[in-house]
Short mmCIF file of C-alpha atoms in Angstrom, two decimals:
data_model
loop_
_atom_site.label_atom_id
_atom_site.label_comp_id
_atom_site.label_asym_id
_atom_site.label_seq_id
_atom_site.Cartn_x
_atom_site.Cartn_y
_atom_site.Cartn_z
CA MET A 196 0.00 0.00 0.00
CA THR A 197 1.45 3.35 -1.03
CA ALA A 198 1.77 6.26 1.36
CA ASN A 199 -0.08 8.70 -0.90
CA ALA A 200 -3.84 8.36 -1.25
CA GLN A 201 -3.88 9.50 -4.88
CA GLU A 202 -1.21 6.96 -5.83
CA ALA A 203 -3.27 4.21 -4.20
CA ALA A 204 -6.02 4.56 -6.80
CA LYS A 205 -3.63 4.01 -9.71
CA PRO A 206 -4.02 2.14 -11.92
CA SER A 207 -7.62 1.55 -10.77
CA ALA A 208 -10.13 1.83 -7.95
CA VAL A 209 -10.60 -1.95 -8.09
CA SER A 210 -6.89 -2.65 -7.65
CA ALA A 211 -6.67 -0.18 -4.76
CA THR A 212 -9.74 -1.67 -3.09
CA GLU A 213 -8.51 -5.23 -3.59
CA ALA A 214 -5.13 -4.28 -2.14
CA SER A 215 -6.79 -2.84 0.97
CA LEU A 216 -9.05 -5.86 1.38
CA ALA A 217 -6.04 -8.17 1.09
CA ALA A 218 -4.09 -6.15 3.65
CA ILE A 219 -7.01 -6.26 6.06
CA LYS A 220 -7.33 -10.02 5.60
CA ALA A 221 -3.61 -10.46 6.28
CA LYS A 222 -3.22 -8.11 9.25
CA ASN A 223 -6.52 -7.37 10.93
CA ASP A 224 -6.53 -10.47 13.14
CA GLN A 225 -3.36 -9.03 14.66
CA LEU A 226 -4.48 -5.39 14.87
CA HIS A 227 -8.28 -5.52 15.43
CA ALA A 228 -8.43 -2.22 13.52
CA VAL A 229 -11.45 -2.97 11.30
CA ILE A 230 -14.88 -3.97 12.59
CA ALA A 231 -16.84 -4.40 9.34
CA LEU A 232 -16.33 -4.33 5.57
CA ASN A 233 -18.65 -2.70 3.08
CA PRO A 234 -20.06 -5.62 1.05
CA HIS A 235 -20.49 -3.28 -1.92
CA ALA A 236 -16.95 -1.87 -1.93
CA LEU A 237 -15.76 -3.71 -5.05
CA VAL A 238 -19.00 -2.94 -6.89
CA ASP A 239 -18.53 0.74 -6.06
CA ALA A 240 -14.90 0.57 -7.19
CA ARG A 241 -15.87 -1.00 -10.53
CA ALA A 242 -18.39 1.77 -11.12
CA LEU A 243 -15.73 4.39 -10.46
CA ASP A 244 -13.35 2.67 -12.87
CA ALA A 245 -16.09 2.69 -15.51
CA GLU A 246 -16.50 6.41 -14.97
CA ARG A 247 -12.78 6.97 -15.37
CA LYS A 248 -12.74 4.89 -18.56
CA ALA A 249 -15.60 7.04 -19.88
CA GLY A 250 -13.57 10.18 -19.21
CA LYS A 251 -15.24 11.27 -15.96
CA VAL A 252 -12.82 11.77 -13.08
CA ARG A 253 -14.41 13.26 -9.99
CA GLY A 254 -11.17 14.70 -8.62
CA PRO A 255 -7.89 13.73 -6.97
CA LEU A 256 -9.61 11.24 -4.63
CA HIS A 257 -11.35 9.28 -7.40
CA GLY A 258 -11.10 5.58 -6.58
CA VAL A 259 -9.28 5.96 -3.25
CA PRO A 260 -10.46 3.56 -0.49
CA ILE A 261 -11.24 5.01 2.95
CA LEU A 262 -12.40 3.63 6.30
CA LEU A 263 -14.98 5.28 8.55
CA LYS A 264 -14.83 5.19 12.33
CA ASP A 265 -17.69 2.97 13.44
CA ASN A 266 -19.75 5.78 14.89
CA ILE A 267 -20.37 7.26 11.43
CA GLU A 268 -23.38 6.00 9.48
CA SER A 269 -23.08 4.78 5.90
CA ALA A 270 -25.82 3.41 3.64
CA ASP A 271 -23.96 0.23 2.73
CA ASP A 272 -25.58 -2.47 4.88
CA THR A 273 -22.97 -2.17 7.65
CA ALA A 274 -24.11 -1.47 11.19
CA THR A 275 -23.01 1.68 12.99
CA THR A 276 -22.21 0.33 16.45
CA ALA A 277 -20.00 2.85 18.26
CA GLY A 278 -18.37 -0.40 19.40
CA SER A 279 -21.34 -1.31 21.61
CA LEU A 280 -23.31 -4.53 21.50
CA ALA A 281 -26.38 -2.38 22.12
CA LEU A 282 -26.01 -1.07 18.55
CA LYS A 283 -24.81 -4.27 16.84
CA ASP A 284 -27.91 -4.30 14.60
CA ASN A 285 -27.97 -0.55 13.93
CA VAL A 286 -28.08 -0.75 10.14
CA THR A 287 -29.67 2.60 9.38
CA GLY A 288 -29.57 2.84 5.59
CA ARG A 289 -28.47 6.44 6.03
CA ASP A 290 -25.35 8.14 4.76
CA ALA A 291 -23.92 10.75 7.10
CA PRO A 292 -23.57 13.92 4.98
CA LEU A 293 -19.78 13.70 5.26
CA VAL A 294 -19.96 10.17 3.79
CA LYS A 295 -22.06 11.42 0.87
CA ARG A 296 -19.40 14.08 0.29
CA LEU A 297 -16.67 11.43 0.28
CA THR A 298 -18.49 9.25 -2.26
CA ASP A 299 -19.35 12.31 -4.37
CA ALA A 300 -15.58 12.97 -4.44
CA GLY A 301 -15.09 9.44 -5.77
CA MET A 302 -13.86 7.68 -2.66
CA VAL A 303 -14.64 4.02 -1.98
CA ILE A 304 -16.10 3.40 1.49
CA LEU A 305 -14.21 0.28 2.52
CA GLY A 306 -15.91 -0.31 5.87
CA LYS A 307 -15.88 0.60 9.54
CA ALA A 308 -12.87 1.03 11.82
CA ASN A 309 -12.79 -0.15 15.43
CA LEU A 310 -12.82 2.49 18.16
CA SER A 311 -12.92 3.07 21.87
CA GLU A 312 -16.49 2.09 22.70
CA TRP A 313 -18.91 5.02 22.77
CA ALA A 314 -15.92 7.19 21.71
CA ASN A 315 -14.30 6.67 25.12
CA ILE A 316 -16.97 8.45 27.17
CA ARG A 317 -18.30 5.48 29.17
CA SER A 318 -15.65 5.34 31.88
CA SER A 319 -12.63 7.23 33.21
CA LYS A 320 -10.93 3.84 33.71
CA SER A 321 -11.32 2.73 30.10
CA ILE A 322 -8.88 0.99 27.80
CA SER A 323 -8.39 3.18 24.72
CA GLY A 324 -9.12 1.22 21.58
CA TRP A 325 -11.32 -1.41 23.26
CA SER A 326 -14.86 -2.10 22.20
CA ALA A 327 -17.14 -5.01 22.97
CA VAL A 328 -17.82 -5.41 19.25
CA GLY A 329 -14.27 -5.14 17.92
CA GLY A 330 -11.91 -6.08 20.76
CA THR A 331 -8.72 -4.11 21.46
CA VAL A 332 -6.90 -2.22 18.69
CA ARG A 333 -3.14 -2.82 18.63
CA ASN A 334 -0.51 -0.24 17.75
CA PRO A 335 1.30 -1.44 14.61
CA TYR A 336 4.60 0.04 15.77
CA VAL A 337 4.68 -2.01 18.98
CA LEU A 338 1.82 -4.44 19.38
CA ASP A 339 1.54 -4.39 23.19
CA ARG A 340 1.10 -0.59 23.08
CA SER A 341 -2.09 1.44 22.82
CA ALA A 342 -3.28 2.93 19.54
CA CYS A 343 -4.92 5.68 21.63
CA GLY A 344 -8.56 6.55 21.36
CA SER A 345 -11.14 6.93 20.43
CA SER A 346 -10.32 6.77 16.70
CA SER A 347 -7.86 3.97 17.41
CA GLY A 348 -8.84 1.67 14.57
CA SER A 349 -8.73 4.53 12.07
CA GLY A 350 -5.18 5.35 13.19
CA ALA A 351 -3.86 1.79 13.31
CA ALA A 352 -5.38 0.90 9.94
CA VAL A 353 -3.82 3.81 8.09
CA ALA A 354 -0.46 3.44 9.86
CA ALA A 355 -0.31 -0.28 9.05
CA GLY A 356 -1.08 0.29 5.38
CA LEU A 357 -4.48 -1.39 5.45
CA VAL A 358 -6.01 1.68 3.82
CA PRO A 359 -4.66 5.01 2.53
CA ALA A 360 -6.92 7.15 4.72
CA ALA A 361 -9.62 7.07 7.38
CA ILE A 362 -12.11 9.36 9.05
CA GLY A 363 -11.99 9.74 12.81
CA THR A 364 -14.07 11.81 15.20
CA GLU A 365 -12.90 13.94 18.09
CA THR A 366 -14.48 15.42 21.17
CA ASP A 367 -11.16 15.94 22.97
CA GLY A 368 -8.10 14.22 21.50
CA SER A 369 -9.80 11.38 19.63
CA VAL A 370 -8.37 12.25 16.20
CA THR A 371 -5.13 13.95 17.20
CA CYS A 372 -3.97 11.46 19.86
CA PRO A 373 -4.35 8.29 17.75
CA ALA A 374 -2.89 10.11 14.74
CA ALA A 375 0.21 11.15 16.71
CA ILE A 376 0.66 7.80 18.42
CA ASN A 377 0.31 5.94 15.11
CA GLY A 378 2.72 8.21 13.22
CA LEU A 379 0.07 9.96 11.13
CA VAL A 380 -1.24 13.34 10.11
CA GLY A 381 -4.53 14.04 11.86
CA LEU A 382 -6.76 17.09 11.66
CA LYS A 383 -9.53 18.05 14.05
CA PRO A 384 -11.35 20.82 12.18
CA THR A 385 -13.15 23.84 13.60
CA VAL A 386 -16.44 22.65 15.08
CA GLY A 387 -18.97 23.52 12.39
CA LEU A 388 -16.79 23.01 9.32
CA VAL A 389 -17.89 19.36 8.91
CA SER A 390 -21.42 18.03 9.47
CA ARG A 391 -22.08 15.79 12.48
CA THR A 392 -25.47 14.53 11.27
CA HIS A 393 -25.85 10.72 11.57
CA ILE A 394 -22.75 10.38 13.74
CA VAL A 395 -23.22 8.84 17.19
CA PRO A 396 -22.68 11.89 19.42
CA ILE A 397 -21.07 12.90 22.66
CA SER A 398 -21.24 16.69 22.59
CA HIS A 399 -22.57 19.13 20.01
CA SER A 400 -20.24 21.74 21.51
CA GLN A 401 -17.07 19.77 20.77
CA ASP A 402 -17.75 16.86 18.39
CA THR A 403 -16.29 16.93 14.90
CA ALA A 404 -15.03 14.48 12.30
CA GLY A 405 -11.67 14.80 10.59
CA PRO A 406 -9.18 13.05 8.30
CA MET A 407 -6.37 10.72 9.39
CA THR A 408 -3.73 10.18 6.69
CA ARG A 409 -0.06 9.56 6.02
CA THR A 410 0.56 12.97 4.43
CA VAL A 411 -0.62 16.53 4.94
CA THR A 412 -1.65 16.72 1.29
CA ASP A 413 -4.02 13.78 1.70
CA ALA A 414 -5.55 15.37 4.80
CA ALA A 415 -6.07 18.60 2.89
CA LEU A 416 -7.73 16.81 -0.03
CA ILE A 417 -10.11 14.92 2.24
CA LEU A 418 -10.97 18.01 4.28
CA THR A 419 -11.81 19.81 1.03
CA ALA A 420 -14.21 16.98 0.23
CA ILE A 421 -16.00 16.76 3.58
CA ALA A 422 -16.23 20.45 4.56
CA GLY A 423 -19.53 22.20 4.02
CA SER A 424 -22.84 23.33 5.44
CA ASP A 425 -25.63 20.94 6.41
CA PRO A 426 -29.14 22.26 7.16
CA ALA A 427 -29.59 19.52 9.76
CA ASP A 428 -26.52 20.68 11.74
CA PRO A 429 -26.91 24.35 12.77
CA ALA A 430 -23.25 24.57 13.78
CA THR A 431 -22.29 24.30 10.08
CA ARG A 432 -24.15 27.40 8.88
CA GLU A 433 -20.86 29.20 8.13
CA ALA A 434 -19.09 26.19 6.62
CA ASP A 435 -19.85 26.88 2.94
CA ALA A 436 -18.57 30.45 3.31
CA ARG A 437 -15.48 29.36 5.25
CA LYS A 438 -14.34 26.29 3.29
CA THR A 439 -11.72 26.43 0.56
CA ASP A 440 -9.50 24.16 -1.52
CA TYR A 441 -7.17 23.21 1.30
CA ALA A 442 -4.61 21.44 -0.89
CA LYS A 443 -4.29 24.25 -3.42
CA GLY A 444 -2.33 26.63 -1.22
CA LEU A 445 0.14 24.18 0.33
CA SER A 446 3.68 25.55 0.13
CA LYS A 447 7.09 24.42 1.36
CA ASP A 448 7.75 28.08 2.23
CA ALA A 449 4.77 28.50 4.57
CA LEU A 450 6.95 28.75 7.69
CA LYS A 451 9.08 31.62 6.38
CA GLY A 452 8.50 34.83 8.30
CA VAL A 453 5.75 33.53 10.59
CA THR A 454 5.69 33.72 14.37
CA LEU A 455 4.70 30.63 16.34
CA ALA A 456 3.82 30.46 20.05
CA VAL A 457 5.61 27.59 21.79
CA ALA A 458 3.32 26.05 24.43
CA ARG A 459 5.92 25.20 27.07
CA PHE A 460 3.05 24.48 29.47
CA TYR A 461 2.39 21.34 27.42
CA THR A 462 5.84 19.85 28.13
CA GLY A 463 7.41 18.10 31.12
CA TYR A 464 5.39 14.89 31.25
CA SER A 465 7.59 12.90 28.83
CA PRO A 466 11.34 13.65 28.69
CA GLY A 467 11.77 11.67 25.49
CA THR A 468 8.98 13.59 23.79
CA ASP A 469 10.42 16.89 25.03
CA ALA A 470 13.75 16.04 23.40
CA VAL A 471 12.07 15.33 20.06
CA PHE A 472 10.04 18.55 20.44
CA GLU A 473 13.23 20.59 20.92
CA GLN A 474 14.52 19.22 17.63
CA ALA A 475 11.20 20.11 15.98
CA LEU A 476 11.57 23.69 17.23
CA LYS A 477 15.03 23.86 15.66
CA ASP A 478 13.55 22.56 12.42
CA LEU A 479 10.81 25.22 12.50
CA LYS A 480 13.40 27.96 13.04
CA ALA A 481 15.52 26.57 10.21
CA GLN A 482 12.52 27.00 7.93
CA GLY A 483 12.22 30.66 8.83
CA ALA A 484 9.79 30.70 11.76
CA THR A 485 10.18 32.97 14.79
CA LEU A 486 9.38 31.23 18.08
CA VAL A 487 7.97 32.87 21.20
CA ASP A 488 7.76 30.81 24.40
CA VAL A 489 4.58 30.70 26.48
CA LYS A 490 5.53 29.18 29.82
CA ASP A 491 2.36 29.23 31.87
CA PHE A 492 -1.32 28.56 31.31
CA ASP A 493 -3.79 27.15 33.83
CA GLU A 494 -6.03 24.62 32.09
CA GLY A 495 -7.68 23.47 35.32
CA PRO A 496 -10.84 25.63 35.15
CA ILE A 497 -11.35 24.64 31.52
CA GLY A 498 -11.23 20.94 32.31
CA LYS A 499 -13.72 21.35 35.14
CA ALA A 500 -16.20 23.22 32.94
CA GLU A 501 -15.66 20.77 30.09
CA GLY A 502 -16.77 17.85 32.25
CA VAL A 503 -20.11 19.48 33.05
CA VAL A 504 -20.67 20.28 29.38
CA LEU A 505 -19.79 16.80 28.09
CA TYR A 506 -21.86 14.91 30.66
CA THR A 507 -24.92 17.11 30.12
CA GLU A 508 -24.71 17.08 26.33
CA LEU A 509 -24.01 13.34 26.18
CA LYS A 510 -27.33 12.55 27.81
CA VAL A 511 -29.43 14.86 25.64
CA ASP A 512 -27.58 14.37 22.36
CA LEU A 513 -27.30 10.58 22.66
CA ASN A 514 -30.97 10.27 23.59
CA ALA A 515 -31.84 12.25 20.46
CA TYR A 516 -29.63 10.02 18.32
CA LEU A 517 -31.04 6.79 19.74
CA ALA A 518 -34.57 8.08 19.15
CA SER A 519 -33.70 8.49 15.46
CA THR A 520 -32.79 4.81 15.02
CA ASP A 521 -35.08 1.92 14.11
CA PRO A 522 -36.67 0.62 17.35
CA LYS A 523 -36.81 -2.88 15.88
CA LYS A 524 -33.02 -2.89 15.50
CA VAL A 525 -32.02 -0.74 18.49
CA ARG A 526 -33.89 -1.63 21.67
CA THR A 527 -31.91 0.81 23.81
CA ARG A 528 -33.81 4.05 23.21
CA THR A 529 -32.11 6.22 25.85
CA LEU A 530 -28.86 6.50 27.78
CA GLU A 531 -30.70 5.00 30.75
CA ASP A 532 -31.53 1.99 28.58
CA VAL A 533 -27.88 1.65 27.53
CA ILE A 534 -26.77 1.68 31.17
CA ALA A 535 -29.27 -1.08 31.96
CA PHE A 536 -28.17 -3.05 28.88
CA ASN A 537 -24.53 -2.89 29.97
CA LYS A 538 -25.42 -4.13 33.46
CA ALA A 539 -27.20 -7.10 31.90
CA THR A 540 -24.40 -7.86 29.40
CA PRO A 541 -21.25 -9.24 31.08
CA LYS A 542 -18.99 -8.65 28.08
CA GLU A 543 -19.69 -4.92 28.20
CA LEU A 544 -18.42 -4.52 31.76
CA GLU A 545 -15.70 -7.16 31.56
CA TRP A 546 -12.78 -4.75 31.96
CA PHE A 547 -14.17 -1.44 33.22
CA GLY A 548 -17.41 0.17 34.32
CA GLN A 549 -19.69 2.98 33.22
CA GLU A 550 -19.36 5.59 35.91
CA THR A 551 -19.19 8.39 33.34
CA PHE A 552 -22.48 7.25 31.85
CA ASP A 553 -23.93 7.30 35.37
CA LYS A 554 -22.73 10.90 35.84
CA ALA A 555 -24.26 11.88 32.52
CA GLN A 556 -27.58 10.22 33.38
CA ALA A 557 -27.74 12.29 36.58
CA THR A 558 -27.47 15.63 34.70
CA LYS A 559 -30.46 17.96 34.43
CA GLY A 560 -30.49 19.13 30.83
CA TYR A 561 -29.75 22.33 28.97
CA ASP A 562 -31.84 24.53 31.27
CA ASP A 563 -29.66 23.64 34.27
CA PRO A 564 -27.90 26.84 35.45
CA ALA A 565 -24.74 24.80 36.14
CA TYR A 566 -24.65 23.66 32.51
CA ILE A 567 -25.36 27.13 31.13
CA LYS A 568 -22.53 28.61 33.18
CA ALA A 569 -20.10 25.79 32.37
CA ALA A 570 -20.79 26.01 28.63
CA ALA A 571 -20.16 29.75 28.60
CA ASP A 572 -17.07 29.48 30.82
CA ALA A 573 -15.54 26.66 28.78
CA LYS A 574 -15.79 28.47 25.46
CA ARG A 575 -14.58 31.77 26.88
CA LEU A 576 -11.64 30.33 28.80
CA ALA A 577 -10.42 28.10 25.96
CA GLY A 578 -11.15 30.46 23.07
CA PRO A 579 -11.06 34.23 23.64
CA GLU A 580 -9.10 34.00 26.92
CA GLY A 581 -7.09 30.97 25.82
CA ILE A 582 -5.93 30.40 22.26
CA ASP A 583 -6.95 33.85 21.00
CA ARG A 584 -5.22 35.63 23.87
CA ILE A 585 -2.01 33.61 23.48
CA LEU A 586 -1.88 34.40 19.77
CA LYS A 587 -2.58 38.09 20.33
CA GLU A 588 0.01 38.51 23.09
CA THR A 589 2.73 36.70 21.14
CA GLY A 590 1.88 37.99 17.69
CA ALA A 591 1.79 34.37 16.55
CA VAL A 592 -0.32 32.81 13.81
CA ALA A 593 -0.46 29.43 15.57
CA ILE A 594 0.56 27.55 18.70
CA VAL A 595 2.96 24.59 18.53
CA ALA A 596 3.25 21.84 21.13
CA PRO A 597 3.87 18.12 21.46
CA THR A 598 0.57 16.39 20.70
CA THR A 599 1.07 13.74 23.38
CA GLY A 600 3.73 11.29 24.57
CA PRO A 601 4.58 7.87 23.13
CA ALA A 602 2.07 5.04 23.33
CA TRP A 603 1.62 3.37 26.72
CA THR A 604 1.23 -0.35 27.30
CA ILE A 605 -2.26 -1.77 26.96
CA ASP A 606 -3.42 -2.53 30.50
CA PRO A 607 -6.92 -3.97 30.88
CA LEU A 608 -6.57 -4.17 34.66
CA ASN A 609 -5.64 -0.54 35.33
CA GLY A 610 -6.86 1.24 32.20
CA ASP A 611 -5.00 3.96 30.31
CA HIS A 612 -1.95 5.63 31.82
CA TYR A 613 -0.79 8.30 29.43
CA GLY A 614 0.89 11.42 30.74
CA GLY A 615 -0.44 14.52 29.01
CA SER A 616 -1.48 16.13 25.74
CA SER A 617 -2.22 19.43 24.02
CA THR A 618 -5.73 18.50 22.92
CA THR A 619 -8.01 20.19 25.45
CA LEU A 620 -7.61 23.88 24.55
CA PRO A 621 -8.56 23.48 20.86
CA ALA A 622 -11.16 20.83 21.68
CA VAL A 623 -13.06 22.98 24.16
CA ALA A 624 -12.66 26.15 22.10
CA GLY A 625 -13.89 24.31 19.02
CA TYR A 626 -10.80 25.46 17.13
CA PRO A 627 -8.70 23.45 14.63
CA HIS A 628 -5.82 21.22 15.68
CA LEU A 629 -3.37 19.54 13.28
CA THR A 630 -0.79 16.94 14.28
CA VAL A 631 2.14 15.94 12.04
CA PRO A 632 4.77 13.24 12.73
CA MET A 633 7.83 14.78 14.43
CA GLY A 634 9.88 11.68 15.28
CA ASP A 635 9.84 8.81 17.72
CA VAL A 636 10.71 7.86 21.28
CA GLY A 637 12.16 4.36 21.46
CA GLY A 638 10.51 3.47 18.16
CA LEU A 639 7.11 4.87 19.18
CA PRO A 640 5.88 7.85 17.12
CA VAL A 641 5.15 11.28 18.58
CA GLY A 642 3.49 14.21 16.85
CA LEU A 643 3.89 17.97 16.57
CA SER A 644 0.70 19.98 17.06
CA PHE A 645 -0.26 23.14 15.20
CA ILE A 646 -3.20 24.87 16.91
CA GLY A 647 -4.90 27.99 15.54
CA PRO A 648 -7.97 30.22 15.81
CA ALA A 649 -11.36 29.29 14.39
CA TRP A 650 -11.45 28.52 10.66
CA SER A 651 -7.64 28.54 10.31
CA GLU A 652 -7.38 25.07 8.75
CA ALA A 653 -5.74 26.36 5.57
CA ARG A 654 -3.01 28.13 7.54
CA LEU A 655 -2.39 25.14 9.83
CA LEU A 656 -2.22 22.70 6.93
CA GLY A 657 0.24 25.03 5.21
CA LEU A 658 2.47 25.18 8.28
CA GLY A 659 2.23 21.43 8.75
CA PHE A 660 3.04 20.78 5.10
CA ALA A 661 6.15 22.97 5.22
CA TYR A 662 7.33 21.20 8.38
CA GLU A 663 6.55 17.75 6.97
CA GLN A 664 8.36 18.39 3.70
CA ALA A 665 11.43 19.77 5.48
CA THR A 666 11.74 16.89 7.95
CA MET A 667 9.90 13.76 6.67
CA ARG A 668 9.97 12.20 10.14
CA ARG A 669 7.38 9.48 9.54
CA LYS A 670 8.66 5.91 9.64
CA GLU A 671 6.87 2.72 8.67
CA PRO A 672 5.71 0.48 11.55
CA LYS A 673 7.62 -2.72 12.31
CA PHE A 674 4.93 -4.65 14.20
CA LEU A 675 7.30 -5.33 17.10
CA PRO A 676 5.87 -7.50 19.90
CA THR A 677 7.16 -5.13 22.60
CA VAL A 678 9.66 -2.32 23.11
CA VAL A 679 13.17 -3.70 22.89
CA LEU A 680 15.46 -2.30 25.56
CA GLU A 681 19.05 -1.66 24.61
CA LYS A 682 21.55 -4.18 26.03
#
């Protein structure tokens, strides 16, 4: 499988699709990255090849296979499960608008990628990448290490060469963390640039879908395809006016003469990552960027407000989603029903509980003064008084930081034990966040984050492209059984 999505579709959509299906057959038992395959994928690929033969090429993504995280609906006879046995029969016959945009661009929907169940919102003691439907996703670099969540299968599949690209979703870190930990480019767009309709939700304030790819160019091409307004998603009302051709303006010179704010407050939790980050800063300077350190920022109040927002919105938004499904196929019609289903289904609670679901069920809805205050505080602290203030005070066009540390060992008994990340500020603000491979720590990839103001995807992709082209830090995975210590 080639690294570039456009190259994957040459000489044909059928050959690209067959190559992905063969790679999945050979490697998925080891990785648990793919939950379901689209039974019509080869038929769709043949139709696209017929179009090409007739002289119709839909664009640069014509014939390229792509996986969808399994919380995104597609009208291809696959279920949309969010990894939960409660949704194992949730075959909706609906295309999420972003999926329709992908197929309109000529992409082949290959199937559904595994994920952290319910996008990692069920428990604070969860195992990233585990779902009752799909099992535990393995990191293709070192197989006893986490692929991070919740878009773990999307990340592992692209990193391992099963597919040229995938779509993930993020509420806080669920595109950017698995992208960084799997040595990929990942983009969490501005909330409202990409429709969330027919995606199993957590939070309308923070949820968004985004591309996970091997190159910045591929991410830009896919974002161009999926961006746009959707009447069913009020957050996207500005999307048509804001979107652009994100690949068109990519330049190797994008770092020349720009000022970047260095988020020193996102370092210190991983010495190995900090060392790689220092080299990345040297690389940015060598490409003509001016760096301004930002040493202190208190994220505590933001995290506290974010919890209230996510728990409250999870209950209301998930209830609305469940109500939209076929009651003959989905018997759990509310979050309360899902909680009861999990209690009655031993496999669901085999490794960890659902205390976060319980907290969400106890919330009081959008009229609750605590929610109203938390929602306003979260946006203000992360946006105007967070990212916007940092950029204004430093004169920077973007913030740079390590995305997160190297992958931790998968531990079903104790859950995840990662150290830190730079995901919360852009997640809560609803602002874009791009991660690009910046090197590795002991053979485990780590990523460099570019964080900007609302609607700054084109600028961030340009900065990321210039850095990527100057450094080319991505390495292919070796499927090692464990980290090998030096003798």
